[in-house]
Amino acid sequence: MLKSDTVEHILHDEKTTVAVIGSGFSGLSAAAYLAKAGCSVHVYEKNNEIGGRSRQLVGNGYTFDMGPSWYWMPEVFENFFNDFGYKASDFYELEQLDPGFTVVFGKKDVLHIPADYAALEALFESIEPGSARQLTLFLEEAAFKYRTGMNKLVHKPGLSLLEFADWDLIRGAFKLQVFTSFSKHVRRFFKDERLITLMEFPVLFLGAMPEDTPALYSLMNYAGLKLGTWYPKGGFGKVIEGMQKVCEAQGVVFHTNSAVSSFRVTGKHVKTIGTKYSESKCDGVIASADYHHVEEQLLDEAYRNYDTAYWTKRVMAPSSLIFYLGVTSRIEKLEHHTLFFDADLKLHASEIYKNPKWPTKPLFYVCCPSKSDNTVAPLGHENLFILMPLAPGIEDTEALRKEYFNLIMDRLEDYTGVPIRTALDFNESYCAKDFKADYNSFKGNAYGLANTLMQTAHLKPSIKNKKIKNLFYAGQLTVPGPGVPPSIISGKVSAELLIQYLNHK
């Protein structure tokens, strides 16, 4: 929480102006907390709309979330709004999905993951005798990691190992399993490959093979299986809209179509930022845009935290090939979230992380929000968001997009029994080139930095510029890491650090 004396100090300094670069979740979070502390906050967004990766695409009666579609860890969103005297329900209606999601292993081998925990235990037991008890044990461990991670670890700025000299963390270090492989951890509890895949799938989006991801991240399983999968009616754009309203109520000013093109640094301070429209004075900067882009394009070499070689060695989370499809008929067999794991998970993961290439037989994910929300598609139509994880830094051509569209459609149409390709009245794709063009995304990544052991906590790119005193970073390339809830927390942590600096300069 922001300290009251911090807020009071800045409230008495009318000249304190802060620039926030980027209006994704981390930028909006940082802007709101800075404005609450009395800063005059200006947010600079390169695109025409607020929201970063959570912008919405609207056309022909459809409203598509362009990026995030999984609403996990609802308390993080709630805590944000509570900090400003609101509730999430002041801005959008939240619905728990049941089933939370569906996993397709084959045409007749489908798991619907129920919201009710007793039903989930029964499902596990029907697949592998004794696994209901194992699931309970697994999630008890995961619950400890979740509580420790969300209450302690994710709020630490990662500036020093001394931050972790906390008795509760030290006492629970063994139980956090930071040095244990996620893959080995899961296999201690389950033998059936479908259950193993079910438990491993969340880490596919954390940016590493399950065997290279710390078992700490079983906290994701707790979030998904115990806390539930939710949906904000109207899509994630409603969450962005709510956060923007919070910012504006605090006095934040937004500048769209205003990419930051330069910093003027004097001594060890950013004094002004430049856009194509103007040069503006500032007392501090939160860079929630792509970290690599800010370092390489906006800062002279002498002011960068990291050189080009450092970035070349980073392990990035995946890019994605995404299709936004409007379908003129209903698709009964699809649920709100459907994961197609009717292919080899290990092979696809290897072709993302170990041997980068367009996948031989890809896994993919389909979001059909029109199952839960009649506002996102015309009556009787379906809204489909299809995502295929892809190696970062990979070639992206229209021919490849078309090839993989047909490959995915062959399997999707076979599963659903619906000739989707002949029933389209909206069809747009999005891939690595678009991530680079719209977000200056390093290697066209979609999810930020991989959560490997060597890129955890203080081993991530620093949230603080080490050479410029009033420049801090936020977002998925710094602490705490990729994902919407971590990004919201990242914005808050970076704002608190800048406020501390402004108080003591």
mmCIF file of C-alpha atoms in Angstrom, residues 9 14 61 88 111-112 122 142 165 175 184 190 241 247 264 270 302 307 326 366 431-432 449 452 483 485 503 505:
data_model
loop_
_atom_site.group_PDB
_atom_site.id
_atom_site.type_symbol
_atom_site.label_atom_id
_atom_site.label_comp_id
_atom_site.label_asym_id
_atom_site.label_seq_id
_atom_site.Cartn_x
_atom_site.Cartn_y
_atom_site.Cartn_z
ATOM 1 C CA HIS A 9 4.224 14.905 0.572
ATOM 2 C CA GLU A 14 2.183 20.772 -7.567
ATOM 3 C CA GLY A 61 -21.213 -6.723 -35.232
ATOM 4 C CA ALA A 88 -14.754 -4.462 -9.918
ATOM 5 C CA LEU A 111 -12.341 -33.343 -20.444
ATOM 6 C CA HIS A 112 -14.709 -30.626 -19.225
ATOM 7 C CA ALA A 122 -14.697 -37.191 -9.290
ATOM 8 C CA ALA A 142 0.047 -25.144 -4.594
ATOM 9 C CA ALA A 165 15.637 -12.236 3.834
ATOM 10 C CA LYS A 175 7.999 -25.757 0.150
ATOM 11 C CA LYS A 184 9.014 -33.814 -12.170
ATOM 12 C CA PHE A 190 -0.107 -38.256 -11.413
ATOM 13 C CA GLU A 241 -12.260 0.710 -19.534
ATOM 14 C CA CYS A 247 -7.197 6.878 -13.781
ATOM 15 C CA ARG A 264 16.413 14.170 -22.924
ATOM 16 C CA VAL A 270 15.166 12.273 -17.586
ATOM 17 C CA ALA A 302 25.553 5.006 -21.720
ATOM 18 C CA ASP A 307 23.573 -4.358 -23.845
ATOM 19 C CA GLY A 326 -16.973 -14.225 -36.971
ATOM 20 C CA VAL A 366 -10.138 -21.521 -29.018
ATOM 21 C CA CYS A 431 1.073 -12.650 -35.619
ATOM 22 C CA ALA A 432 4.689 -11.774 -34.866
ATOM 23 C CA LEU A 449 10.003 -12.992 -20.594
ATOM 24 C CA THR A 452 12.735 -19.882 -16.040
ATOM 25 C CA GLY A 483 0.278 -12.292 -17.283
ATOM 26 C CA PRO A 485 -2.435 -9.949 -12.678
ATOM 27 C CA ASN A 503 9.971 11.994 -1.838
ATOM 28 C CA LYS A 505 15.278 13.538 -4.121
#
